[in-house]
Amino acid sequence: MSQSATKMLPEDVSAAVQPAKKRVLVVDDFDDAREMYAEYLEFAGFLVETARNGAEAVEKAQEASPDIILMDLSLPVMDGWEATRLIKNDIRTRDIPVMALSGHVLAGSEHHAKEAGADEFVAKPCLPSDLEDKIRTMLKPSKVKGKR
């Protein structure tokens, strides 16, 4: 090692090797579902923010700038469709991928979610491990449109 080479401290090495944790916003009005997904995703290595309704989701999307949003569609205050529309029409948040989650899998639900701007649609209940796989797939560089 030459005299001019900089010595890396152990914490610098681990920071250089480990990729930054991705931030997920979990939006669900049902406490048990929101907490279950949040805890699982934190355990899987994500940073997690949560919201209980669509209005809170829009606000947190603007403030926290998550890498992906898991959006329940049936929400109080503002439903997930309208929250998704607002997020996708805002220059600050439009490039954040939105995965719509819904227990209402009626014909046309997926189509309406995608019309609102959702990038993906997942029927609930969904195993947390399956959701994690879909999140990781959506966050691959080829799937993220113009993100940061």
Coordinates of N, CA and C in Angstrom, one line a residue, residues 3-148:
Q3 N 2.1 5.2 0.3 CA 2.0 6.3 1.4 C 0.8 7.1 1.1
S4 N 0.4 7.4 -0.2 CA -0.7 8.3 -0.5 C -2.1 7.6 -0.4
A5 N -2.1 6.3 -0.3 CA -3.4 5.6 -0.2 C -4.1 6.0 1.1
T6 N -5.4 6.2 1.1 CA -6.1 6.5 2.3 C -6.5 5.3 3.0
K7 N -6.4 5.3 4.3 CA -6.7 4.1 5.1 C -8.2 4.1 5.4
M8 N -8.9 3.0 5.0 CA -10.4 3.0 5.3 C -10.6 2.3 6.7
L9 N -11.4 3.0 7.4 CA -11.8 2.5 8.7 C -12.9 1.4 8.5
P10 N -13.0 0.4 9.5 CA -13.9 -0.7 9.3 C -15.4 -0.2 9.0
E11 N -15.9 0.9 9.7 CA -17.2 1.3 9.4 C -17.4 1.9 8.0
D12 N -16.3 2.5 7.5 CA -16.3 3.0 6.1 C -16.4 1.9 5.1
V13 N -15.7 0.8 5.4 CA -15.8 -0.4 4.5 C -17.2 -1.0 4.5
S14 N -17.8 -1.2 5.7 CA -19.2 -1.7 5.7 C -20.2 -0.8 5.0
A15 N -20.0 0.5 5.1 CA -20.9 1.5 4.5 C -20.7 1.4 3.0
A16 N -19.5 1.2 2.5 CA -19.2 1.2 1.1 C -19.7 -0.1 0.5
V17 N -19.7 -1.2 1.2 CA -20.1 -2.5 0.7 C -21.7 -2.7 0.7
Q18 N -22.3 -2.2 1.8 CA -23.8 -2.4 2.0 C -24.5 -1.3 1.2
P19 N -25.5 -1.8 0.3 CA -26.3 -0.8 -0.4 C -27.2 -0.1 0.6
A20 N -27.6 1.1 0.2 CA -28.5 1.9 1.1 C -29.9 1.1 1.2
K21 N -30.5 1.2 2.4 CA -31.7 0.5 2.5 C -32.8 1.3 1.7
K22 N -33.7 0.5 1.1 CA -34.8 1.1 0.4 C -35.9 1.4 1.3
R23 N -36.6 2.5 1.0 CA -37.7 3.0 1.9 C -39.0 2.6 1.3
V24 N -39.9 2.0 2.1 CA -41.2 1.6 1.6 C -42.2 2.3 2.5
L25 N -43.2 2.8 1.8 CA -44.4 3.4 2.5 C -45.5 2.4 2.4
V26 N -46.0 1.9 3.6 CA -47.1 0.9 3.6 C -48.3 1.7 4.0
V27 N -49.3 1.7 3.1 CA -50.6 2.4 3.4 C -51.7 1.4 3.5
D28 N -52.3 1.3 4.7 CA -53.4 0.4 5.0 C -54.2 0.9 6.2
D29 N -55.5 1.0 6.2 CA -56.3 1.4 7.3 C -56.5 0.3 8.3
F30 N -56.2 -0.9 8.0 CA -56.4 -2.0 8.9 C -55.1 -2.2 9.7
D31 N -55.1 -1.9 11.0 CA -53.9 -1.8 11.8 C -53.1 -3.1 11.7
D32 N -53.8 -4.3 11.8 CA -53.0 -5.6 11.8 C -52.3 -5.8 10.5
A33 N -52.9 -5.5 9.4 CA -52.3 -5.7 8.1 C -51.1 -4.7 7.9
R34 N -51.3 -3.5 8.3 CA -50.2 -2.5 8.1 C -49.0 -2.8 9.0
E35 N -49.3 -3.2 10.2 CA -48.2 -3.6 11.1 C -47.5 -4.9 10.7
M36 N -48.3 -5.8 10.2 CA -47.7 -7.1 9.8 C -46.7 -6.9 8.6
Y37 N -47.2 -6.1 7.6 CA -46.3 -5.8 6.4 C -45.1 -5.0 6.8
A38 N -45.4 -4.0 7.7 CA -44.3 -3.1 8.1 C -43.2 -3.9 8.9
E39 N -43.6 -4.7 9.8 CA -42.6 -5.5 10.6 C -41.9 -6.5 9.7
Y40 N -42.6 -7.2 8.8 CA -41.9 -8.1 7.9 C -40.9 -7.4 7.0
L41 N -41.3 -6.3 6.5 CA -40.4 -5.6 5.5 C -39.2 -5.0 6.3
E42 N -39.4 -4.5 7.5 CA -38.3 -4.1 8.3 C -37.3 -5.2 8.6
F43 N -37.8 -6.4 8.9 CA -37.0 -7.6 9.1 C -36.3 -8.0 7.9
A44 N -36.9 -7.7 6.7 CA -36.3 -8.1 5.4 C -35.2 -7.0 5.0
G45 N -35.1 -5.9 5.8 CA -34.0 -5.0 5.5 C -34.5 -3.7 4.9
F46 N -35.8 -3.4 4.9 CA -36.3 -2.1 4.3 C -36.5 -1.1 5.5
L47 N -36.4 0.2 5.1 CA -36.9 1.2 6.0 C -38.3 1.4 5.7
V48 N -39.2 1.4 6.8 CA -40.6 1.5 6.5 C -41.3 2.7 7.2
E49 N -42.1 3.3 6.4 CA -43.0 4.4 6.9 C -44.4 3.8 6.7
T50 N -45.4 4.3 7.5 CA -46.7 3.8 7.4 C -47.7 5.0 7.3
A51 N -48.8 4.7 6.7 CA -49.9 5.7 6.7 C -51.2 4.9 6.8
R52 N -52.3 5.6 7.4 CA -53.6 5.0 7.7 C -54.6 5.3 6.7
N53 N -54.4 6.3 5.8 CA -55.4 6.7 4.9 C -54.7 7.4 3.7
G54 N -55.5 7.7 2.6 CA -54.9 8.2 1.4 C -54.3 9.6 1.6
A55 N -55.0 10.5 2.4 CA -54.4 11.8 2.6 C -53.1 11.7 3.2
E56 N -53.0 10.9 4.3 CA -51.7 10.7 5.0 C -50.7 10.1 4.0
A57 N -51.1 9.3 3.1 CA -50.2 8.6 2.2 C -49.6 9.7 1.3
V58 N -50.4 10.6 0.7 CA -49.9 11.6 -0.2 C -48.9 12.5 0.6
E59 N -49.2 12.9 1.8 CA -48.4 13.7 2.6 C -47.0 13.1 2.9
K60 N -47.1 11.8 3.3 CA -45.8 11.1 3.6 C -45.0 10.8 2.3
A61 N -45.7 10.6 1.2 CA -44.9 10.4 -0.1 C -44.1 11.6 -0.4
Q62 N -44.7 12.8 -0.1 CA -44.0 14.1 -0.4 C -42.9 14.3 0.6
E63 N -43.1 14.0 1.9 CA -42.1 14.2 2.9 C -41.0 13.2 2.9
A64 N -41.3 11.9 2.9 CA -40.4 10.9 3.1 C -39.7 10.4 1.8
S65 N -40.3 10.7 0.7 CA -39.7 10.3 -0.6 C -39.4 8.8 -0.6
P66 N -40.4 7.9 -0.4 CA -40.1 6.5 -0.4 C -39.6 6.0 -1.8
D67 N -39.0 4.8 -1.8 CA -38.6 4.2 -3.1 C -39.8 3.5 -3.7
I68 N -40.8 3.1 -2.9 CA -42.0 2.4 -3.4 C -43.1 2.6 -2.4
I69 N -44.3 2.6 -2.9 CA -45.5 2.7 -2.0 C -46.4 1.5 -2.2
L70 N -46.8 0.9 -1.1 CA -47.8 -0.2 -1.1 C -49.1 0.4 -0.7
M71 N -50.0 0.5 -1.6 CA -51.2 1.3 -1.4 C -52.5 0.5 -1.4
D72 N -53.1 0.3 -0.2 CA -54.4 -0.3 -0.1 C -55.4 0.6 -0.9
L73 N -56.4 0.1 -1.5 CA -57.3 0.9 -2.3 C -58.5 1.4 -1.5
S74 N -59.0 0.5 -0.6 CA -60.1 0.9 0.2 C -59.6 1.6 1.5
L75 N -59.6 2.9 1.5 CA -59.1 3.7 2.6 C -60.1 4.8 3.0
P76 N -60.1 5.2 4.3 CA -60.9 6.3 4.7 C -60.3 7.6 4.3
V77 N -61.0 8.7 4.5 CA -60.5 10.1 4.2 C -60.4 10.3 2.7
M78 N -59.4 9.6 2.1 CA -59.2 9.6 0.7 C -58.9 8.2 0.3
D79 N -59.6 7.6 -0.7 CA -59.3 6.3 -1.1 C -58.0 6.1 -1.8
G80 N -57.5 4.9 -2.0 CA -56.2 4.6 -2.6 C -56.1 5.0 -4.1
W81 N -57.3 5.0 -4.8 CA -57.3 5.4 -6.2 C -56.9 6.9 -6.3
E82 N -57.6 7.7 -5.5 CA -57.4 9.1 -5.5 C -56.0 9.5 -5.0
A83 N -55.6 8.8 -4.0 CA -54.2 9.1 -3.5 C -53.2 8.7 -4.5
T84 N -53.4 7.6 -5.2 CA -52.4 7.2 -6.3 C -52.4 8.3 -7.4
R85 N -53.6 8.7 -7.8 CA -53.7 9.8 -8.8 C -52.9 11.0 -8.4
L86 N -53.1 11.5 -7.2 CA -52.4 12.7 -6.7 C -50.9 12.5 -6.7
I87 N -50.5 11.3 -6.2 CA -49.0 11.0 -6.2 C -48.5 11.0 -7.6
K88 N -49.1 10.4 -8.5 CA -48.6 10.2 -9.9 C -48.7 11.5 -10.7
N89 N -49.6 12.5 -10.2 CA -49.7 13.8 -10.9 C -48.8 14.9 -10.3
D90 N -48.1 14.5 -9.3 CA -47.2 15.5 -8.6 C -45.8 15.3 -9.0
I91 N -45.1 16.3 -9.5 CA -43.8 16.2 -10.0 C -42.8 15.7 -9.0
R92 N -43.1 15.9 -7.7 CA -42.2 15.5 -6.6 C -42.3 14.0 -6.4
T93 N -43.4 13.4 -6.7 CA -43.7 12.0 -6.3 C -44.0 11.1 -7.5
R94 N -44.2 11.6 -8.7 CA -44.7 10.8 -9.8 C -43.8 9.6 -10.2
D95 N -42.5 9.6 -9.9 CA -41.7 8.5 -10.3 C -41.6 7.4 -9.3
I96 N -42.3 7.6 -8.1 CA -42.3 6.6 -7.1 C -43.3 5.4 -7.6
P97 N -42.7 4.2 -7.7 CA -43.6 3.1 -8.1 C -44.7 2.9 -7.0
V98 N -45.9 2.6 -7.4 CA -47.0 2.4 -6.5 C -47.6 1.0 -6.8
M99 N -47.6 0.1 -5.8 CA -48.2 -1.2 -5.8 C -49.5 -1.2 -5.1
A100 N -50.6 -1.3 -5.9 CA -51.9 -1.3 -5.3 C -52.2 -2.6 -4.7
L101 N -52.7 -2.6 -3.5 CA -53.1 -3.8 -2.8 C -54.6 -3.7 -2.5
S102 N -55.3 -4.8 -2.8 CA -56.8 -4.8 -2.6 C -57.3 -6.1 -2.3
G103 N -58.3 -6.2 -1.4 CA -59.0 -7.4 -1.1 C -60.2 -7.5 -2.0
H104 N -60.5 -6.4 -2.7 CA -61.6 -6.3 -3.7 C -61.1 -6.7 -5.1
V105 N -61.2 -8.0 -5.4 CA -60.6 -8.4 -6.7 C -61.7 -8.6 -7.7
L106 N -62.7 -7.7 -7.7 CA -63.8 -7.7 -8.7 C -63.2 -7.4 -10.1
A107 N -63.9 -7.9 -11.1 CA -63.5 -7.6 -12.5 C -63.3 -6.1 -12.6
G108 N -62.2 -5.7 -13.2 CA -61.9 -4.3 -13.4 C -61.1 -3.6 -12.3
S109 N -61.0 -4.2 -11.2 CA -60.2 -3.5 -10.1 C -58.8 -3.3 -10.5
E110 N -58.2 -4.2 -11.1 CA -56.8 -4.1 -11.5 C -56.7 -3.0 -12.6
H111 N -57.6 -3.0 -13.5 CA -57.7 -2.0 -14.6 C -57.8 -0.6 -14.0
H112 N -58.7 -0.4 -13.1 CA -59.0 0.9 -12.5 C -57.8 1.4 -11.7
A113 N -57.1 0.4 -11.0 CA -55.9 0.8 -10.2 C -54.8 1.3 -11.2
K114 N -54.6 0.6 -12.3 CA -53.6 1.0 -13.3 C -54.0 2.3 -14.0
E115 N -55.3 2.5 -14.2 CA -55.8 3.8 -14.7 C -55.4 5.0 -13.8
A116 N -55.5 4.7 -12.5 CA -55.2 5.7 -11.5 C -53.7 6.0 -11.4
G117 N -52.9 5.1 -12.0 CA -51.4 5.3 -12.0 C -50.6 4.2 -11.3
A118 N -51.3 3.2 -10.8 CA -50.6 2.1 -10.1 C -49.7 1.4 -11.1
D119 N -48.5 1.0 -10.6 CA -47.6 0.3 -11.5 C -47.8 -1.2 -11.4
E120 N -48.4 -1.7 -10.3 CA -48.6 -3.1 -10.1 C -49.9 -3.2 -9.3
F121 N -50.5 -4.4 -9.4 CA -51.7 -4.7 -8.6 C -51.6 -6.0 -8.0
V122 N -51.8 -6.1 -6.6 CA -51.7 -7.4 -5.9 C -53.0 -7.6 -5.1
A123 N -53.5 -8.8 -5.2 CA -54.7 -9.1 -4.5 C -54.3 -9.5 -3.0
K124 N -55.1 -9.0 -2.1 CA -54.9 -9.4 -0.7 C -55.9 -10.5 -0.4
P125 N -55.7 -11.4 0.5 CA -54.4 -11.5 1.3 C -53.2 -11.9 0.5
C126 N -52.1 -11.5 0.8 CA -50.9 -11.8 0.1 C -49.8 -12.1 1.1
L127 N -49.1 -13.2 0.9 CA -48.0 -13.6 1.9 C -46.9 -12.5 1.9
P128 N -46.4 -12.1 3.0 CA -45.4 -11.1 3.1 C -44.2 -11.4 2.2
S129 N -43.8 -12.7 2.2 CA -42.6 -13.1 1.4 C -42.9 -12.8 -0.1
D130 N -44.1 -13.1 -0.6 CA -44.5 -12.8 -2.0 C -44.5 -11.3 -2.3
L131 N -44.9 -10.6 -1.3 CA -44.9 -9.1 -1.4 C -43.5 -8.6 -1.5
E132 N -42.6 -9.1 -0.6 CA -41.2 -8.7 -0.7 C -40.6 -9.0 -2.0
D133 N -40.9 -10.2 -2.6 CA -40.4 -10.5 -3.9 C -40.8 -9.6 -5.0
K134 N -42.1 -9.2 -4.9 CA -42.6 -8.2 -5.9 C -42.0 -6.9 -5.7
I135 N -41.8 -6.4 -4.5 CA -41.1 -5.2 -4.2 C -39.7 -5.2 -4.8
R136 N -39.0 -6.2 -4.5 CA -37.6 -6.3 -5.0 C -37.5 -6.3 -6.5
T137 N -38.5 -6.9 -7.1 CA -38.5 -6.9 -8.6 C -38.8 -5.5 -9.1
M138 N -39.8 -4.9 -8.5 CA -40.1 -3.5 -8.9 C -39.0 -2.5 -8.7
L139 N -38.2 -2.7 -7.7 CA -37.1 -1.8 -7.4 C -35.8 -2.1 -8.2
K140 N -35.8 -3.1 -9.0 CA -34.6 -3.3 -9.9 C -34.5 -2.1 -10.8
P141 N -33.3 -1.7 -11.1 CA -33.1 -0.5 -11.9 C -33.9 -0.5 -13.2
S142 N -34.1 -1.6 -13.9 CA -34.9 -1.6 -15.1 C -36.4 -1.3 -14.9
K143 N -36.9 -1.5 -13.7 CA -38.3 -1.3 -13.4 C -38.6 0.2 -12.9
V144 N -37.6 0.8 -12.4 CA -37.8 2.2 -11.8 C -37.6 3.2 -12.9
K145 N -38.6 4.0 -13.1 CA -38.6 5.0 -14.2 C -38.0 6.3 -13.7
G146 N -36.8 6.6 -14.1 CA -36.2 7.9 -13.8 C -36.1 8.3 -12.3
K147 N -36.0 7.3 -11.5 CA -35.9 7.5 -10.0 C -34.5 8.0 -9.7
R148 N -34.5 9.1 -9.0 CA -33.3 9.7 -8.4 C -32.0 9.3 -9.1

